[in-house]
Coordinates of C-alpha atoms in Angstrom, one line a residue:
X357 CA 172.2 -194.0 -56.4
X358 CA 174.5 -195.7 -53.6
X359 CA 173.2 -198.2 -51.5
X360 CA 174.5 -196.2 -48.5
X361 CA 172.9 -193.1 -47.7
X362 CA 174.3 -191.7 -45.1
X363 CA 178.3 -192.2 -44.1
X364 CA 179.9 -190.6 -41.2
X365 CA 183.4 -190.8 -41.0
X366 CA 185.2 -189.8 -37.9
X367 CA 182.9 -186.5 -37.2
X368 CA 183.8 -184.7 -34.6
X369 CA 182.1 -181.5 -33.4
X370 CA 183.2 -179.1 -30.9
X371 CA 181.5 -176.1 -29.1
X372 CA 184.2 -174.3 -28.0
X373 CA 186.1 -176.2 -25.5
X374 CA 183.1 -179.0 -25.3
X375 CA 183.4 -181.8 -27.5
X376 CA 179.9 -183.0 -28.1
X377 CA 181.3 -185.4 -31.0
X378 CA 183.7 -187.5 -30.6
X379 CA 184.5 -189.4 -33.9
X380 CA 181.6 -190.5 -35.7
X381 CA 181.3 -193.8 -37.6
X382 CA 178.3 -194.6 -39.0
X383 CA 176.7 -195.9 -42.4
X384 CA 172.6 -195.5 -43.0
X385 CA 171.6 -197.8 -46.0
X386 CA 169.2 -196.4 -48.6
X387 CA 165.5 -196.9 -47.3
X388 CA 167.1 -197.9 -43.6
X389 CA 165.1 -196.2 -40.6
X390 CA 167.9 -195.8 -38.3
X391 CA 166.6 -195.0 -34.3
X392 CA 169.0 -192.8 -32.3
X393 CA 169.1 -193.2 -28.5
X394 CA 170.5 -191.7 -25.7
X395 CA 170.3 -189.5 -22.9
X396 CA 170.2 -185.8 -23.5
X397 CA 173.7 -183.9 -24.2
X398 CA 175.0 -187.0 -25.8
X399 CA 175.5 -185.5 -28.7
X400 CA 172.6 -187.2 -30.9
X401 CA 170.9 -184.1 -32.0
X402 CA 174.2 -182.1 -33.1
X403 CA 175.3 -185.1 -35.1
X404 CA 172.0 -184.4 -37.2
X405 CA 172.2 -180.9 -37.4
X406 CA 176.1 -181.7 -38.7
X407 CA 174.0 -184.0 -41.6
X408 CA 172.5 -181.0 -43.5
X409 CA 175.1 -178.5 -41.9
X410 CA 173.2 -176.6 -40.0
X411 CA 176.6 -177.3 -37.4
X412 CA 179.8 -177.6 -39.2
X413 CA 182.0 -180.4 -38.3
X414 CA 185.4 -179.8 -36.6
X415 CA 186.6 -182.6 -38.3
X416 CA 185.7 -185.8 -40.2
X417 CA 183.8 -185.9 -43.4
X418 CA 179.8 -186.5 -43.9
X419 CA 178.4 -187.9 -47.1
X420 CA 174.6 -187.7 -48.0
X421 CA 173.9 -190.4 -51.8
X422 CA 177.7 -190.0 -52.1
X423 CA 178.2 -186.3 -51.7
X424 CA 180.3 -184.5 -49.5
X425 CA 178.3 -182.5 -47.0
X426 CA 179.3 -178.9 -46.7
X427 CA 182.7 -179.1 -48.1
X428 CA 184.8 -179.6 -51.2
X429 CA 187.9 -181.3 -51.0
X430 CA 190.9 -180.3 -52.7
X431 CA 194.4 -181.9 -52.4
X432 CA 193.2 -183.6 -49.4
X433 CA 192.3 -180.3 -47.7
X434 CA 188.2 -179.6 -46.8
X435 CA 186.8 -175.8 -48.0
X436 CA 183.9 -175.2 -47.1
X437 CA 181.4 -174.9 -49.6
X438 CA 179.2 -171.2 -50.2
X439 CA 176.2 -171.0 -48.9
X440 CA 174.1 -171.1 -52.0
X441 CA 175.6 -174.8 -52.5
X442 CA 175.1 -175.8 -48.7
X443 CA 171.8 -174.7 -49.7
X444 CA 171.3 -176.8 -53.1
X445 CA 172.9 -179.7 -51.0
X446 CA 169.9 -179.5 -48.6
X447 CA 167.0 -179.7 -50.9
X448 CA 167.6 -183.6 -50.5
X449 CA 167.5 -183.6 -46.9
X450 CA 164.1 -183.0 -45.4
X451 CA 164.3 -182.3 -41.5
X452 CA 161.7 -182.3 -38.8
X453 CA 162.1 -180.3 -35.5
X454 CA 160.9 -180.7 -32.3
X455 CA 159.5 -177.6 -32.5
X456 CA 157.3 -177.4 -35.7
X457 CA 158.4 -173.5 -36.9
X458 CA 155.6 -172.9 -38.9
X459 CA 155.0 -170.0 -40.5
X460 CA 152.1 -168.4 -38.7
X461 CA 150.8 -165.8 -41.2
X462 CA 150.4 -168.8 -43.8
X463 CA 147.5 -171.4 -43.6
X464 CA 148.9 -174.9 -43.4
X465 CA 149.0 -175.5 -46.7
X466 CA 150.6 -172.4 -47.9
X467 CA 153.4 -173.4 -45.6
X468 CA 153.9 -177.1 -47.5
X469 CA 153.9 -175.0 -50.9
X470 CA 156.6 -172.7 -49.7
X471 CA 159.7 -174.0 -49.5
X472 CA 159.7 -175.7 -53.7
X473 CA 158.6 -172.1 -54.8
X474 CA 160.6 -170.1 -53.2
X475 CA 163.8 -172.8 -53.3
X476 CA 163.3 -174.7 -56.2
X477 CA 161.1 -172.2 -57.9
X478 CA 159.0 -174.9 -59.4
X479 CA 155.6 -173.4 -61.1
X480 CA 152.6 -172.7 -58.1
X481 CA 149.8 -174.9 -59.9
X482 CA 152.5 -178.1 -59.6
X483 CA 153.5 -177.4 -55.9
X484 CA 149.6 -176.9 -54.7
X485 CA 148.6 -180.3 -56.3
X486 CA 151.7 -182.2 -54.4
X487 CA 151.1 -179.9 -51.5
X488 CA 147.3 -180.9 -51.3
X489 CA 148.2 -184.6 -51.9
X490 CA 150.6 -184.2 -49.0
X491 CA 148.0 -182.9 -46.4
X492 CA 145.4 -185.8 -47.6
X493 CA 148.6 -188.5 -47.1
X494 CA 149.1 -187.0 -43.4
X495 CA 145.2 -186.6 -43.0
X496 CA 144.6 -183.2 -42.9
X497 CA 143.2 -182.5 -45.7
X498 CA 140.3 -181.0 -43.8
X499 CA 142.3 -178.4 -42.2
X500 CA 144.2 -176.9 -45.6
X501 CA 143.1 -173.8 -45.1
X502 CA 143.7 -173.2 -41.2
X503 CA 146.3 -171.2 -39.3
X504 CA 149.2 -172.8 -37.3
X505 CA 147.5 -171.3 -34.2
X506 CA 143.9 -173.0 -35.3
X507 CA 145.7 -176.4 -35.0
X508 CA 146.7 -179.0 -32.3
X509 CA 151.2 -179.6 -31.3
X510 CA 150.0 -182.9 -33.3
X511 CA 148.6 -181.6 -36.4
X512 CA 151.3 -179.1 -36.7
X513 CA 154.2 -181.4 -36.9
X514 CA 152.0 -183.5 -39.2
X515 CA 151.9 -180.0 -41.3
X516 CA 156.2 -179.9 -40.7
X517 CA 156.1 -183.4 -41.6
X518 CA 154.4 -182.7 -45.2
X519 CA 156.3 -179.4 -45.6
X520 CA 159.6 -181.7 -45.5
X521 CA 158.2 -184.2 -48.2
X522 CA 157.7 -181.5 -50.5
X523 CA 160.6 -180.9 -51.3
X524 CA 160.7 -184.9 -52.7
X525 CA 163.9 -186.0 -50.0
X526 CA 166.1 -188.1 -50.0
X527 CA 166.4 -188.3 -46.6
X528 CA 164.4 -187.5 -43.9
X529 CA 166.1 -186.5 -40.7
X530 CA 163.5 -186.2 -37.2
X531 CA 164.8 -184.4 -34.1
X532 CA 163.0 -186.1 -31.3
X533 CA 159.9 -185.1 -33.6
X534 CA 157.0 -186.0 -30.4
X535 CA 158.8 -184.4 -27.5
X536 CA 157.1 -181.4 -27.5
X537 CA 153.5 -183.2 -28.1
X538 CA 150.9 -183.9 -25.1
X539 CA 150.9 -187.7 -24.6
X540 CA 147.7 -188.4 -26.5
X541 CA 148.7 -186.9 -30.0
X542 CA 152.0 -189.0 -30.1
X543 CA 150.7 -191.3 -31.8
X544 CA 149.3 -189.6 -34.6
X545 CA 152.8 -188.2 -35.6
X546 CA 154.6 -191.5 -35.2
X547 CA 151.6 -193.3 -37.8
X548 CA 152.7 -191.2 -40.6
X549 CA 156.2 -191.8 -39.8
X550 CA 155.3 -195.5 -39.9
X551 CA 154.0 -194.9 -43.5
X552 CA 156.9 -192.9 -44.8
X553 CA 159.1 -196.4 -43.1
X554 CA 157.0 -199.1 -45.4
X555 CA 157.2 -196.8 -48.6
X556 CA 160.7 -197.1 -48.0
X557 CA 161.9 -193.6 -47.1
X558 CA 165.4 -193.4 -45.3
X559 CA 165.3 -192.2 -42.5
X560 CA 167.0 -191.0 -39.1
X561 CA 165.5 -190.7 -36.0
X562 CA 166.3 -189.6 -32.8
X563 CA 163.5 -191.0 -30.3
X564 CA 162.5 -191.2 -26.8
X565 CA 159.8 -193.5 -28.6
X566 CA 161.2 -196.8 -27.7
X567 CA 158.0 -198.9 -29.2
X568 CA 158.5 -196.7 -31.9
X569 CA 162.5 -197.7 -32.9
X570 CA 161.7 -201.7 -32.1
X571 CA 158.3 -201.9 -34.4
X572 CA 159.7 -199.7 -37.2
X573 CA 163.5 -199.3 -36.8
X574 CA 166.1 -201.3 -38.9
X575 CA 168.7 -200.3 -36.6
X576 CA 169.4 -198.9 -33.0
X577 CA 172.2 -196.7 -32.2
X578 CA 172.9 -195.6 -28.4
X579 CA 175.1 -192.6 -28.1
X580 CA 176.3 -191.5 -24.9
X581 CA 179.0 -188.9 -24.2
X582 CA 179.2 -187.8 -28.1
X583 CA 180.5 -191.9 -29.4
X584 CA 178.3 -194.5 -30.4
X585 CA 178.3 -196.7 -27.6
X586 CA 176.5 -199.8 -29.5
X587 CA 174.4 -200.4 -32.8
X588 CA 172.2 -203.2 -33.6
X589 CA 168.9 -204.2 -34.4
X590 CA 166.3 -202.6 -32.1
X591 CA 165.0 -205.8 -30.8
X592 CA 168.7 -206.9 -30.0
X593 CA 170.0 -204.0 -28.5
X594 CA 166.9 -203.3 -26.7
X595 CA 166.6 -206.8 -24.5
X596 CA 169.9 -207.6 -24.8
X597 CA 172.5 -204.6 -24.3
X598 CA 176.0 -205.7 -24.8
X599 CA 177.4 -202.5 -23.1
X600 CA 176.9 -201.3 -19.1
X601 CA 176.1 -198.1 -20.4
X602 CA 173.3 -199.6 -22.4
X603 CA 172.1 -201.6 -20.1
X604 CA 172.0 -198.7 -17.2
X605 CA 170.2 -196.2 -19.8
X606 CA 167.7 -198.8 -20.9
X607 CA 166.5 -199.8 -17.2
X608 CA 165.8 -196.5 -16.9
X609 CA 163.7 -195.9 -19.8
X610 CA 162.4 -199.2 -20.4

């Protein structure tokens, strides 16, 4: 296994005549929580998306444990890889929504079980004792057998959360995973993200939670206007902003 993760190299990504991304450089160390920051349209959720290629790069190269994401390359050219190895690339990546896109017909644990049957096709009996172990580890192991619409915004992202983990990541990749929550169940989703940080599970964030990226974050990124402005330790960055676009973000936030 590399001791980098996650390497972006230069990625740029354009929606038709937008660039969002605008040369990508960054490097996530295995079992590294990396925080991203920045106001919204600045590009931090498309660079995640471009991680497990759910957006293709315009340009650049993205590596996931050493791999190239999405593409093959070929006497220095990039093709783009079928969609059946897209799709064996992402079994390593695990990602986690805003918005928790369960599956409502199944109970909560039917959707953890899901995605290593029908994906990696691994026998029922195996994937309901992880899937069971999962809810207990995100403390829901009381509501196994209830419907998405039975549960709280909370809950449900702690069921997307466990659906993610079985699949046995590499990676775990959270878009802005409590903006959608009422105030008082924040918290609950950010403690099992707290658990997955101390069992050492690399991770990248992308976080309105600033609390959140100094007490569990290795790093801090602060993207504006599709670059990475500045990147640092949390603490660091957070009280003491090198850039004025930082520092103009942050006393807003802060």
């Amino acid at each position: 296994m590399s001791d980098v993760m996650v390497r972006a190299e230069q990625v740029c990504k354009d929606f038709g005549h937008v660039q969002v991304l605008k040369g990508i450089d960054l490097e996530v160390l295995n079992g590294e929580v990396m925080c991203v920051i920045g106001p919204s349209g600045s590009g931090k959720s498309t660079f995640l998306r471009c991680i497990n290629h759910l957006e293709k790069v315009n340009a650049g190269r993205l590596y996931v444990d050493g791999r190239l994401i999405g593409y093959r390359e070929h006497g220095g050219k990039l093709h783009e890889l079928k969609e059946r190895e897209v799709a064996a690339q992402r079994k390593d990546i695990g990602m986690v929504f805003q918005r928790f896109n369960l599956f409502p017909h199944m109970t909560a644990l039917e959707n953890v079980m899901e995605a290593p049957q029908r994906v990696k096709g691994e026998p029922a009996s195996v994937v309901r004792t992880r899937a069971e172990e999962l809810m207990e580890r995100v403390g829901l192991a009381a509501k196994m057998r209830s419907y998405p619409a039975q549960l709280s915004g909370g809950q449900q992202q702690r069921v997307a959360i466990a659906r993610a983990l079985a699949m046995q990541p590499k990676l775990m990749l959270f878009d802005e995973p409590t903006s959608a929550l009422d105030p008082e169940l924040v918290g609950e989703v950010l403690d099992v993200m707290r658990d997955l940080a101390r069992e050492g599970m690399t991770m990248i964030v992308v976080t309105h939670e600033m609390g959140f990226a100094r007490e569990v974050g290795d790093s801090l990124v602060f993207m504006d206007d599709g670059i990475v402005v500045e990147k640092g330790s949390p603490r660091e960055v957070l009280t003491n902003p090198q850039h004025e676009r930082t520092k103009l973000f942050l006393s807003k936030v802060l």
